[in-house]
XYZ file of C-alpha atoms in Angstrom:
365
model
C 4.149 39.463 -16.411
C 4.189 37.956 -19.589
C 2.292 34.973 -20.523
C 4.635 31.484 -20.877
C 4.957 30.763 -24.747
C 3.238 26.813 -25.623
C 6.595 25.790 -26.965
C 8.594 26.869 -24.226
C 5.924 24.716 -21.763
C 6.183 22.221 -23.703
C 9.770 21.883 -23.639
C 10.164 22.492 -19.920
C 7.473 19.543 -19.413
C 9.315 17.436 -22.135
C 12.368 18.360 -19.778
C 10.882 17.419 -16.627
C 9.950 14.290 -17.758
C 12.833 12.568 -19.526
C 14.809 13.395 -15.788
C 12.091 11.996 -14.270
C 12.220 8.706 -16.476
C 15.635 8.651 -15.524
C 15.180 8.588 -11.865
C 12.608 6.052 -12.457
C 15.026 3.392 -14.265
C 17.877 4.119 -11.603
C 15.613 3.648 -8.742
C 13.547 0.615 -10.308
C 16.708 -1.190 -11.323
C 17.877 -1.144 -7.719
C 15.041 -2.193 -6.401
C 14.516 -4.678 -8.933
C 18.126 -6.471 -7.884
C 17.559 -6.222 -4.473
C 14.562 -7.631 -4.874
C 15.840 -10.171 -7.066
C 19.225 -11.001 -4.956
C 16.284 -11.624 -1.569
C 13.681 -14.168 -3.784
C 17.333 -15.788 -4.661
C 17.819 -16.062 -1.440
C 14.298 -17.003 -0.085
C 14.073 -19.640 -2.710
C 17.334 -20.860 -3.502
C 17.219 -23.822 -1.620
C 13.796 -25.230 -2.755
C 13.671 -27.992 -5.054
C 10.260 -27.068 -7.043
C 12.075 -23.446 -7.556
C 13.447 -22.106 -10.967
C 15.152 -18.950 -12.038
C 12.354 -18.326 -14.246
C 9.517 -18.280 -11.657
C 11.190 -15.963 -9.522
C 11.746 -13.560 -11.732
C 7.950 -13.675 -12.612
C 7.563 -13.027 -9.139
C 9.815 -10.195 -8.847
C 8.344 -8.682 -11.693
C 4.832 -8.882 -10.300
C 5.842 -7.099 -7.280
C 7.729 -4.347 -9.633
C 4.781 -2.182 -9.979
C 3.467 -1.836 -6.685
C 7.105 -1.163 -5.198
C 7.377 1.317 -7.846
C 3.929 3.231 -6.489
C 5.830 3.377 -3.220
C 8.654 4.739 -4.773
C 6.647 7.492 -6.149
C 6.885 10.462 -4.460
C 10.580 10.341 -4.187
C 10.758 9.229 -7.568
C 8.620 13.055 -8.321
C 11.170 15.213 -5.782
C 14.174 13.730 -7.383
C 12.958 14.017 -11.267
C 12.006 17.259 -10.393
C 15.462 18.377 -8.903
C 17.482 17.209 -11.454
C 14.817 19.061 -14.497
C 15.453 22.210 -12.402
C 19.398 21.399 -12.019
C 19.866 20.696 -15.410
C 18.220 24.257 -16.559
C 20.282 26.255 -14.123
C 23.513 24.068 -15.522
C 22.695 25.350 -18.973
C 21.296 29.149 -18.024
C 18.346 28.056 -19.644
C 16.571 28.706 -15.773
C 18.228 32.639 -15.887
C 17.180 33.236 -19.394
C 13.427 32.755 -19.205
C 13.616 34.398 -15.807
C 15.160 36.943 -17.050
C 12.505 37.479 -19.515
C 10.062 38.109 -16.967
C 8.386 34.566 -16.393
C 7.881 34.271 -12.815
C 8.424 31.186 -11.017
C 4.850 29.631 -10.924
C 4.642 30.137 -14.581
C 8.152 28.358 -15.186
C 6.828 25.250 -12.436
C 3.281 25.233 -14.151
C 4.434 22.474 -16.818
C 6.248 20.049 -14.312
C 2.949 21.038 -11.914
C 0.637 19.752 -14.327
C 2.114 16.454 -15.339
C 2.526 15.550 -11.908
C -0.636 15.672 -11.086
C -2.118 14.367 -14.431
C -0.071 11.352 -13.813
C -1.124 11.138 -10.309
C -4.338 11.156 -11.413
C -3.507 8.425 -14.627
C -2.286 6.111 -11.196
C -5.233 6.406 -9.421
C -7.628 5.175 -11.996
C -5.465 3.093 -14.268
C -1.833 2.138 -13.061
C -3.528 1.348 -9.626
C -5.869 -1.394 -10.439
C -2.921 -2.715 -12.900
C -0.703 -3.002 -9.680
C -2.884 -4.302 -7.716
C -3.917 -7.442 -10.181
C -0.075 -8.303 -10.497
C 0.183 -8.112 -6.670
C -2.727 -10.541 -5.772
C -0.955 -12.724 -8.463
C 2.411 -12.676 -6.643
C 0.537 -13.218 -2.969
C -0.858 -16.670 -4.988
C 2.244 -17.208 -6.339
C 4.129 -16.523 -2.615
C 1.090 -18.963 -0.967
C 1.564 -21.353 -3.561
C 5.602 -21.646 -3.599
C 6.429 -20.431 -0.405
C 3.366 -22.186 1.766
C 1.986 -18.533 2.921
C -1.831 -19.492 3.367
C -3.766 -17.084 4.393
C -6.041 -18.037 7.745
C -9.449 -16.587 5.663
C -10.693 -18.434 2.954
C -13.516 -16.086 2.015
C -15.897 -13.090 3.323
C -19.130 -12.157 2.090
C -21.707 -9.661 4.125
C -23.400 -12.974 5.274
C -20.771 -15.848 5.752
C -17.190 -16.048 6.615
C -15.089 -18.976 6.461
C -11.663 -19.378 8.328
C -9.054 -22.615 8.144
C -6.363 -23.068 10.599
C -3.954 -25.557 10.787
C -2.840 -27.006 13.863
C -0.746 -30.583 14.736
C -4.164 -32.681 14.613
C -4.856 -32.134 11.363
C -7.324 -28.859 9.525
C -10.027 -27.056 10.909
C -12.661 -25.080 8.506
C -14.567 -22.878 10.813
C -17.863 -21.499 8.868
C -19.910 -18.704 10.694
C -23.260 -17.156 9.715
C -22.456 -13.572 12.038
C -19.259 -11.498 12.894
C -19.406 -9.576 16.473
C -16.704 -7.794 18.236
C -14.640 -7.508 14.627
C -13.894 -11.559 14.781
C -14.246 -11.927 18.482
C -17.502 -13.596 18.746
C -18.804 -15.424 16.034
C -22.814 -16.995 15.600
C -24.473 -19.757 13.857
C -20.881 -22.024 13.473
C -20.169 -25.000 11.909
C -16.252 -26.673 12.297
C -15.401 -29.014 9.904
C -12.135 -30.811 11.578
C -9.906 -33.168 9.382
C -7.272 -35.375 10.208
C -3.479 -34.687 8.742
C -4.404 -36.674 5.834
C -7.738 -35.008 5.238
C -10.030 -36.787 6.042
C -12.880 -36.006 7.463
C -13.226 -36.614 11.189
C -16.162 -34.407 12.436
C -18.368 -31.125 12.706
C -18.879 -29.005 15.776
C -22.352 -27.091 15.371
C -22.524 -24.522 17.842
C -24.679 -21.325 18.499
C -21.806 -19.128 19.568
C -18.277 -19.044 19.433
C -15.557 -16.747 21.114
C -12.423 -16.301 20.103
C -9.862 -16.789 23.609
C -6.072 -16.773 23.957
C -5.562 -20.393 22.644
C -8.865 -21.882 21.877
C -12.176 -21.258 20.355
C -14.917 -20.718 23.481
C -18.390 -22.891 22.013
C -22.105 -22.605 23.301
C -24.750 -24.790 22.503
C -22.640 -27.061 20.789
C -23.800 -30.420 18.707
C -20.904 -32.844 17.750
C -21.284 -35.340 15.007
C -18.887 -37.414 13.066
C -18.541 -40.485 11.191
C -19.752 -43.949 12.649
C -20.721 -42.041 16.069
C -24.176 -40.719 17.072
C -24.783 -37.156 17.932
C -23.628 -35.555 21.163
C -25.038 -32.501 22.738
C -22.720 -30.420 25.149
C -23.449 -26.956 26.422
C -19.872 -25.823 26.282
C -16.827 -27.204 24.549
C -13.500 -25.475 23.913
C -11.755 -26.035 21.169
C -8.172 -25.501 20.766
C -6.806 -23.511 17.957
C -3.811 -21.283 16.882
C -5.265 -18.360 15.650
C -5.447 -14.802 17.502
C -7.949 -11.939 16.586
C -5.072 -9.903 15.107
C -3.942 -12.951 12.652
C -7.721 -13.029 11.504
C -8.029 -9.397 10.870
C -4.592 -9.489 8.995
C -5.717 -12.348 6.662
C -8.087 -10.657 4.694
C -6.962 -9.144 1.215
C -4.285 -6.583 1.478
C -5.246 -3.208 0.488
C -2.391 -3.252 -2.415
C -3.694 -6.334 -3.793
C -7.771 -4.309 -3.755
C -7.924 -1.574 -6.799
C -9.196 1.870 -6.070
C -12.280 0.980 -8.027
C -12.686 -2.520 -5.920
C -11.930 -1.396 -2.456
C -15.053 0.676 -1.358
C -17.063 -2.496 -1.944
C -14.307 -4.374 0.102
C -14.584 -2.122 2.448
C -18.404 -1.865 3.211
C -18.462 -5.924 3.096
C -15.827 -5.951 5.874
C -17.606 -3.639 8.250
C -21.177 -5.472 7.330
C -19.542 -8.738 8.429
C -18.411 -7.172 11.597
C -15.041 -6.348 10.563
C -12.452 -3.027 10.837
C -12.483 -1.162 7.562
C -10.015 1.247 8.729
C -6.634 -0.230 7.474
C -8.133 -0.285 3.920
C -10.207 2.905 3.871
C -6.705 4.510 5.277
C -4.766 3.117 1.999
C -7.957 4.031 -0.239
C -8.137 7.892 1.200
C -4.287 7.678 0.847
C -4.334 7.037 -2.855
C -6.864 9.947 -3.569
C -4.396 12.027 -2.119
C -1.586 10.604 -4.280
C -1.960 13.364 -6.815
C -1.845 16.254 -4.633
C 1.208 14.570 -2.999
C 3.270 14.072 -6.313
C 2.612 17.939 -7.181
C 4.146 18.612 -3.733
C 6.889 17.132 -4.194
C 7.349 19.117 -7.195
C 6.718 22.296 -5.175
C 9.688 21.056 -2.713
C 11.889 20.086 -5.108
C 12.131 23.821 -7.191
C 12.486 24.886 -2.911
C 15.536 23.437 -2.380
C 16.862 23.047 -6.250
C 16.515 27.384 -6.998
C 17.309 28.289 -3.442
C 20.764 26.509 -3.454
C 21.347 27.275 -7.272
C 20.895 30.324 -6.368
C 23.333 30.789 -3.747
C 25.646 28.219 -5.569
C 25.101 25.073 -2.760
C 24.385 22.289 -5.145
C 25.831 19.673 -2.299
C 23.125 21.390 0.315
C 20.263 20.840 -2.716
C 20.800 17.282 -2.727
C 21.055 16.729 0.572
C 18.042 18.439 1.428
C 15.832 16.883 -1.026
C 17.382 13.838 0.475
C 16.136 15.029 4.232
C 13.148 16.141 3.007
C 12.242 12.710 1.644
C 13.379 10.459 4.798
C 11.376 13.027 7.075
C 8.034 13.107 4.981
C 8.288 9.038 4.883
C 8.840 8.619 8.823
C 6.454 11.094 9.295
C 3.944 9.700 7.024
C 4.536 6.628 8.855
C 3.792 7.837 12.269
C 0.708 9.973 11.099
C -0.506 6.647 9.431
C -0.158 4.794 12.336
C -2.183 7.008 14.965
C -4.957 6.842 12.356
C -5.273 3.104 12.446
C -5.038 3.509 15.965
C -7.750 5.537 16.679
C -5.975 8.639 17.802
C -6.909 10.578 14.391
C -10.111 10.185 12.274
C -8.688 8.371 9.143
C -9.685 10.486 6.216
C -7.325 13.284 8.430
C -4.667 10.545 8.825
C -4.780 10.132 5.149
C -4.335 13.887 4.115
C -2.526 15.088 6.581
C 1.131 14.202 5.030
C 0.164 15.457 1.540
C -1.673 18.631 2.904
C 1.596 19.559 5.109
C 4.343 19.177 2.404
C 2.425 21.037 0.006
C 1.724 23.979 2.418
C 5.403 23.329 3.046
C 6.105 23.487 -0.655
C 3.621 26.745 -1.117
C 5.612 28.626 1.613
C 8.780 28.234 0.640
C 8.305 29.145 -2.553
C 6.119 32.244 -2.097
C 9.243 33.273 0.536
C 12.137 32.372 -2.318
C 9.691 34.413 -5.254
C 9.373 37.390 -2.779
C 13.413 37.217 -2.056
């Protein structure tokens, strides 16, 4: 076996990633319209909206659509590098030469996952700062407020909005992951707001339609204190809404979310839905070298017995089946049913051993 000369690596690399650049501009400027022709859409018929803020909106969102887009945009890049080489013989002259196949994929291998890793530590936390912008942007424009106004390990504040007016619920303890709450304090304003009163209260449990209070003191303007041991208090929020308001895991960077995520369970709080996208962006590297493994499956197999229709469709398959199943393998992690570091891995860790076989089989053939 003879050893794969620099230049020719570093043309096969060059190679694999002007096709890949390619497939990213296609893909991005679809997305980019379609995500352009919805804020038109969404928008269009508010007064306070121009052309020129929803563009800056669509282009905040760019970048973290794009990290979705990812992995497909690696298994299509790669298929049309290795398409492209067979087109030209270039692929049967430097096999013919005696390169094997993991020397002639070691080039496209390696930039994968050095860019995977380039994601992880610096596109990432890019991302995720344009993101958080567009979510302020979205509450600001669109009227999406979020239900949690902040979380620290000690305090939590929540607001909810109902047809009296504005509640701002402030509570010391989290039990029950937003169930029960201890130590509260309700500030209630009117629709105006202005201030109406305060509900102190030892305990408070969350209930379908209303707030459960023990040990509650109520005080207000031009009225004297009044003690009651219970008092329930309407309200519109449910324990799933509460859990869903905190900061989306694609608006956290990698570097940001383990302290999110041990301040969420300190407070009382599930940390699995953003430990589950943290894991799931360590494995982001492995997964884009899969899908560089998969792609030189189906692209040399069907080059090689001349089915260039069955090589696109596929890689097209393949990418449909790895983002259901993703999906599926995601969701029985947040559920419970699988530990979520296994949850997290398990997609990237079965296409490449996917990737692997197939390969070893089409090198031994």
């Amino acid at each position: 076996m003879i050893q794969l000369p620099n230049t020719l690596s570093v043309y096969l690399g060059k190679q694999f990633l002007k096709n890949t650049a390619i497939i990213f501009g296609v893909l991005m400027t679809i997305v980019f319209l379609a995500d352009f022709i919805e804020a038109l859409r969404r928008g269009g018929d508010r007064d306070d909206m121009t052309i020129g803020i929803l563009l800056q909106m669509v282009f905040l969102r760019l970048p973290t659509l794009s990290l979705k887009l990812l992995p497909f945009i690696a298994l299509f890049g790669a298929m049309l590098t290795f398409f492209r080489l067979a087109k030209t013989s270039e692929l049967a002259v430097i096999r013919a030469t005696g390169v094997s196949i993991w020397q002639f994929l070691f080039p496209a291998l390696s930039i994968a996952f050095a860019f995977g890793i380039l994601v992880l530590t610096v596109i990432n936390p890019i991302a995720a700062a344009m993101q958080a912008e567009n979510d302020r942007m979205e509450a600001k424009y669109f009227e999406r407020q979020s239900n949690l106004l902040t979380l620290s390990t000690n305090d939590l504040w929540l607001r909810q909005v109902d047809e009296d007016g504005l509640s701002v619920i402030h509570a010391r303890g989290v039990v029950n992951q937003g169930i029960d709450l201890t130590e509260v304090i309700i500030f209630q304003y009117d629709r105006g707001d202005i201030f109406t009163g305060r509900l102190d209260a030892d305990k408070a449990r969350l209930r379908p339609g209303y707030w459960d209070l023990e040990n509650v003191v109520i005080t207000g303007p031009n009225r004297p204190a009044e003690r009651r041991e219970r008092l329930e208090v309407p309200t519109s929020l449910t324990l799933l809404q509460i859990q869903e308001s905190f900061a989306s895991p694609a608006t956290l960077s990698f570097w940001d979310l383990p302290g999110f995520i041990a301040t969420l369970e300190k407070a009382g709080f599930s940390g699995d839905r953003h430990r589950l996208y943290f894991y799931s962006l360590i494995a982001g590297p492995i997964l884009l070298l899969a899908m560089v493994l998969v792609a030189a499956t189906f692209s040399l197999r069907s080059l090689r017995q001349g089915r260039t229709v069955m090589m696109v469709l596929g890689g097209i398959v393949t990418g449909f089946v790895f983002y259901f199943m993703t999906d599926i393998i995601y969701a029985l992690g947040l559920a419970g049913n699988l530990p979520v570091l296994l949850a997290a891995f398990i997609p990237a860790a079965a296409i490449t051993l996917f990737g692997l076989a197939m390969m070893f089989h089409l090198e031994d053939g």
